[in-house]
Short mmCIF file of C-alpha atoms in Angstrom, two decimals:
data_model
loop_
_atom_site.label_atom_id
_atom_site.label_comp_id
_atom_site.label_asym_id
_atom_site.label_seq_id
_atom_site.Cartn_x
_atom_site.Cartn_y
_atom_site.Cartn_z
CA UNK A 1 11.17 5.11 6.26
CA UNK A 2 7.68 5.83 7.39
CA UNK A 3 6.18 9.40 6.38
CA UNK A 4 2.95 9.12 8.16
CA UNK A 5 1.28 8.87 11.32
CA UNK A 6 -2.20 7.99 11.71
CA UNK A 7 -3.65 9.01 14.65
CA UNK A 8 -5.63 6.98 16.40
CA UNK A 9 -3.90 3.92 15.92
CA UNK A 10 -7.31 2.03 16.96
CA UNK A 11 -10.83 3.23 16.80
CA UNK A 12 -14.12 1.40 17.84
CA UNK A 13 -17.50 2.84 17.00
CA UNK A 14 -21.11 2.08 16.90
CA UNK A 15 -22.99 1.98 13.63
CA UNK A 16 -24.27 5.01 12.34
CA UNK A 17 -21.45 7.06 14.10
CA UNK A 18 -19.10 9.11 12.00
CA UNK A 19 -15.23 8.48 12.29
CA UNK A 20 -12.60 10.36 11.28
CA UNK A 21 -8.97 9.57 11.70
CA UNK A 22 -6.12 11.79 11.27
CA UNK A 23 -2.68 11.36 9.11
CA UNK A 24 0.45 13.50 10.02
CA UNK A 25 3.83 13.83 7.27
CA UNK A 26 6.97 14.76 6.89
CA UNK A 27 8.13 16.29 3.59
CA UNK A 28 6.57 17.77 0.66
CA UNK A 29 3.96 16.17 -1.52
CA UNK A 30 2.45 15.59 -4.46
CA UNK A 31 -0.25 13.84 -3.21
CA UNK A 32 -1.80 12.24 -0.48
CA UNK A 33 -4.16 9.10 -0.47
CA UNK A 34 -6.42 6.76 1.48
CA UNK A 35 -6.45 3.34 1.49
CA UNK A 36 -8.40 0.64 3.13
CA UNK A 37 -7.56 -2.79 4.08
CA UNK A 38 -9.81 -5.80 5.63
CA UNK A 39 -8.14 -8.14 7.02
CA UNK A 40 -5.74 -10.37 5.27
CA UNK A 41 -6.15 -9.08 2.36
CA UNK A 42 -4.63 -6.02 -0.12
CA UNK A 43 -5.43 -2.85 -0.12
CA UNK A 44 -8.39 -1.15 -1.87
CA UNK A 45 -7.31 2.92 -3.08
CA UNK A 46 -10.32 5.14 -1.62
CA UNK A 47 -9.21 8.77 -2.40
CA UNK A 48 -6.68 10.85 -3.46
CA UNK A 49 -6.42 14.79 -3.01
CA UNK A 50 -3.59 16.43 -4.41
CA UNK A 51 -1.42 18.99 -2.61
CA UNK A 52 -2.96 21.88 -3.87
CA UNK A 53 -6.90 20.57 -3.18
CA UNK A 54 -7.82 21.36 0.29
CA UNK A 55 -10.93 19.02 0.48
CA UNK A 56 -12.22 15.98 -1.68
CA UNK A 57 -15.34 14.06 -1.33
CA UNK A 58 -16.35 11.00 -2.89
CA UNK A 59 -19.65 9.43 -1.41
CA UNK A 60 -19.36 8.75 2.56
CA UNK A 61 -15.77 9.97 2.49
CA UNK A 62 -14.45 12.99 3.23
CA UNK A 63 -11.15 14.06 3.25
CA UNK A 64 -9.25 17.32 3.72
CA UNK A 65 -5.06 18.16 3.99
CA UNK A 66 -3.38 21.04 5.15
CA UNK A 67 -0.16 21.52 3.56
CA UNK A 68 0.76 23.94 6.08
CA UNK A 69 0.63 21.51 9.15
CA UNK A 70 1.22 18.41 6.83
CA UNK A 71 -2.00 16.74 8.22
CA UNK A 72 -4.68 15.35 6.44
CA UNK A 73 -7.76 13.31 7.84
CA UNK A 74 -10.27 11.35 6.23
CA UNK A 75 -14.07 11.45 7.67
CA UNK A 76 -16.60 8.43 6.94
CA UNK A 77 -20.01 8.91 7.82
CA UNK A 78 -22.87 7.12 9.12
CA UNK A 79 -20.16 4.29 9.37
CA UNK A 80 -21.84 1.33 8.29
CA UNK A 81 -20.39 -2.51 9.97
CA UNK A 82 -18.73 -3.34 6.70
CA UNK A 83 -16.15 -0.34 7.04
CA UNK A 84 -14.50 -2.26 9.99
CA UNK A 85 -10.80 -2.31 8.44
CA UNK A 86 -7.81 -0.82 8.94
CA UNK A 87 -7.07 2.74 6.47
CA UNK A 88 -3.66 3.93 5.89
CA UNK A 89 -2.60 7.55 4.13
CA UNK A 90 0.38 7.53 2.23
CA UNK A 91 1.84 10.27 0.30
CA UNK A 92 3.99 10.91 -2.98
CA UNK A 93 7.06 12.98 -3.57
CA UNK A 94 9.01 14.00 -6.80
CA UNK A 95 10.34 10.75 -6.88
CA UNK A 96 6.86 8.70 -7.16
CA UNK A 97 7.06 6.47 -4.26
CA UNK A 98 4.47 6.24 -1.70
CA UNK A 99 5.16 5.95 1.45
CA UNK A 100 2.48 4.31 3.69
CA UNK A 101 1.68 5.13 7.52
CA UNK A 102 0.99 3.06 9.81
CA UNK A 103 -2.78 2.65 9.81
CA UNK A 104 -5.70 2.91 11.79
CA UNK A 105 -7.98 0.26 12.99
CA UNK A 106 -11.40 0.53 12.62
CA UNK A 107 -14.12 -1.16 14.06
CA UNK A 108 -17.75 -0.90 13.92
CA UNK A 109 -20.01 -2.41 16.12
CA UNK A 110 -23.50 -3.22 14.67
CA UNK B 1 -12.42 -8.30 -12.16
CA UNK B 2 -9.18 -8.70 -10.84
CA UNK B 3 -6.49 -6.54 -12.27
CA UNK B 4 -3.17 -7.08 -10.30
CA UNK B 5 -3.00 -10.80 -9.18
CA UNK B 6 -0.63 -12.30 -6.98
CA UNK B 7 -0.06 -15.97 -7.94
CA UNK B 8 -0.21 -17.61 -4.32
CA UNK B 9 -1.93 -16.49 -1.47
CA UNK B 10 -0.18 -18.64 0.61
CA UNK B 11 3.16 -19.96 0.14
CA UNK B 12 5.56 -22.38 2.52
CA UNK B 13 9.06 -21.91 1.79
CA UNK B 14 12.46 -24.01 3.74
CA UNK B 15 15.21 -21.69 4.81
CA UNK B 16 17.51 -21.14 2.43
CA UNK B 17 15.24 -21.67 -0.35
CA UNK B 18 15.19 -19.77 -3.94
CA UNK B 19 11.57 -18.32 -3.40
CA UNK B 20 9.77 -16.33 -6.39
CA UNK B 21 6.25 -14.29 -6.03
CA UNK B 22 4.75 -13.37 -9.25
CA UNK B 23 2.62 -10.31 -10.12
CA UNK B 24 1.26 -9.81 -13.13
CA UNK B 25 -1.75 -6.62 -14.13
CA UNK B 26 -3.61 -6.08 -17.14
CA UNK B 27 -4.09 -2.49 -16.64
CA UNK B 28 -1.16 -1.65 -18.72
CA UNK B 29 0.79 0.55 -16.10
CA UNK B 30 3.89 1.73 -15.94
CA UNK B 31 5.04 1.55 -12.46
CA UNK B 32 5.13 -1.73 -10.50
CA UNK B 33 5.93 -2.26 -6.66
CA UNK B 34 6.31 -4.60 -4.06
CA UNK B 35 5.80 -4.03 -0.46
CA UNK B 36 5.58 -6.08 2.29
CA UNK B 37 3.61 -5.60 5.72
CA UNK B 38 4.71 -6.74 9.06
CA UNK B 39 2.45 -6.12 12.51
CA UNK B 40 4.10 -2.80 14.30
CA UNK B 41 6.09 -1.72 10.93
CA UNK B 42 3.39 -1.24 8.04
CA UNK B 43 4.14 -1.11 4.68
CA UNK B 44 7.71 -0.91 3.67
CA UNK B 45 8.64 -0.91 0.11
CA UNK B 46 11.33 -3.51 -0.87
CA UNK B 47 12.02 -2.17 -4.74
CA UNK B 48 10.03 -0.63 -7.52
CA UNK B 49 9.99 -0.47 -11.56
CA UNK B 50 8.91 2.47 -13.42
CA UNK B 51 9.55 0.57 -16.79
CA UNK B 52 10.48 -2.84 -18.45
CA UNK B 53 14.22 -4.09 -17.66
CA UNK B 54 14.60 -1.08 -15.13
CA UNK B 55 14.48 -1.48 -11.15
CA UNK B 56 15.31 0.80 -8.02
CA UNK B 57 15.41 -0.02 -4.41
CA UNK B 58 13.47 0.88 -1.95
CA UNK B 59 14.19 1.12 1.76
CA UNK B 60 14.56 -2.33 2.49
CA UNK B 61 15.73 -4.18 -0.62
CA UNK B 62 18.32 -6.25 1.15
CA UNK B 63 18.06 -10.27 0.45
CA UNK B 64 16.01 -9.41 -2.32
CA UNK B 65 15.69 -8.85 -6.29
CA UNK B 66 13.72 -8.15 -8.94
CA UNK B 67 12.99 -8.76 -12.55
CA UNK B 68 10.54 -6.61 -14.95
CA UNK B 69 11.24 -8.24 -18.63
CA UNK B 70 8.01 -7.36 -19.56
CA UNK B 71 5.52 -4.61 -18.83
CA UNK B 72 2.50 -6.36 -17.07
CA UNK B 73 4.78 -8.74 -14.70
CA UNK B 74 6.89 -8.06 -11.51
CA UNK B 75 8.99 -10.84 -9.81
CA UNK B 76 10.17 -10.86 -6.78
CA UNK B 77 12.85 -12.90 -5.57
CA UNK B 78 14.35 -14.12 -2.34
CA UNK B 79 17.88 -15.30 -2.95
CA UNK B 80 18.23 -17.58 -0.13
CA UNK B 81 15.02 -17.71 1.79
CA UNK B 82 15.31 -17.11 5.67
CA UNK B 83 12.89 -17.22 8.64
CA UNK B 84 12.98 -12.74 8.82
CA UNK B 85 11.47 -12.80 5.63
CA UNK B 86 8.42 -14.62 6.81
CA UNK B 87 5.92 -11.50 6.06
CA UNK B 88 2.64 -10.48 4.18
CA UNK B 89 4.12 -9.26 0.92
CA UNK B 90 2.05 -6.75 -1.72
CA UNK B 91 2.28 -6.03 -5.03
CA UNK B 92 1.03 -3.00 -6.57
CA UNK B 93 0.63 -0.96 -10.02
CA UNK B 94 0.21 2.99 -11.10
CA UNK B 95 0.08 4.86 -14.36
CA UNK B 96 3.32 6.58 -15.15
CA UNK B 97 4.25 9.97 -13.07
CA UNK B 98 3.39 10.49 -9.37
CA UNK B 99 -0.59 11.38 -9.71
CA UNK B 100 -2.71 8.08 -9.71
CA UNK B 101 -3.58 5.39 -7.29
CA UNK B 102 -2.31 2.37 -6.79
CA UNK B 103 -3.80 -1.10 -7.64
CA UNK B 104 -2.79 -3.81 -5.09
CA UNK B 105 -2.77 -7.41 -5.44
CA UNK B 106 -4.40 -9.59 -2.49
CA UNK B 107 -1.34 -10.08 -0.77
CA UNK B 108 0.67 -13.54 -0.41
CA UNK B 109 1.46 -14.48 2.69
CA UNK B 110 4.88 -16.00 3.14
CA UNK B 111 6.55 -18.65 5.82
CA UNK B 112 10.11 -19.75 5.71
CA UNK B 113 10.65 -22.77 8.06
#
């Protein structure tokens, strides 16, 4: 079962440009969190904000979540060509799990 | 300074096959997970351990086990090995309770022929 949506699902950018993308959930968390992926390869944590945090930074990133529309959305800027990847949120319940959305693909073009 | 490793990146497997992926991390965590990633579907989790000897599904555990006898390693195991199982499959660790990050392996990358 998939808790998030990441909106865009693709995202193309030139260099210097900020881009944010934007997760939607279901159900009530504990926590939501960032992750980025190149390709082939696992995935690297970025940030995690917990349910009752309403914005997080940590360097380029920024990140904010709204309980109350169950959206979150993660802002990198002056995107550099090595952030061309794909970033999933996922969240956490009571139960521990996290649950993974579907991702959104990022490319910058240098 | 790798701290969950995967022990093939790429692995060949016949149908029908016993096939077992290994993941093993020094960080001393609790929890343990494997996932696997398919184009269209994401990230699905297949079963998880929040301690040694203990398992519990996860939404798509079918044609698959586990084994956690001790702390730092996480098997997975495909019974009998068949083409639908040809995926990307992740393993990843987190400190006990629901607060932390995970740490993911790089991924092994699985074809049954």
């Amino acid at each position: 079962s998939q808790q998030g949506e990441e909106d865009p699902q693709a995202l193309s950018i030139q260099e210097g440009e900020n881009a944010t993308m934007n997760c939607s959930y279901k159900t009530s968390i504990n926590n939501l969190q960032w992750y980025r992926q190149n390709s082939g390869r696992g995935l690297v944590h970025l940030i995690l904000i917990r349910s009752n945090e309403r914005e997080k930074h940590s360097g380029r990133l920024r990140v904010t979540l709204d309980t109350s529309k169950k959206s979150s959305s993660l802002l990198i800027t002056a995107s550099r060509a090595a952030d061309t990847a794909s970033y999933f949120c996922a969240t956490t319940g009571n139960t521990g799990k996290l649950i993974f959305g579907q991702g959104t693909t990022l490319q910058v073009k240098p | 300074d790798v701290k969950v490793t995967q022990s093939s990146r790429y692995l060949v497997k016949r149908t029908g096959e016993k096939v077992f992926l290994e993941c093993v991390q020094d960080m001393d965590h609790e929890n343990m997970f494997w996932y696997r990633q398919d184009p269209g579907l994401g990230l699905r989790l297949i079963y998880f351990s929040y301690d040694v000897k203990m398992k519990e599904k996860g939404d798509i555990p079918e044609g698959y086990s586990v084994s956690r006898e001790k702390k730092e390693r996480f098997s997975l195991i495909l019974e009998s090995a068949s083409t639908n199982q040809t995926s990307m499959y992740l393993c990843a660790s987190s400190l006990g309770g629901s607060l932390g990050g995970y740490t993911f392996g790089s991924g092994t990358r699985l074809t049954v022929v």
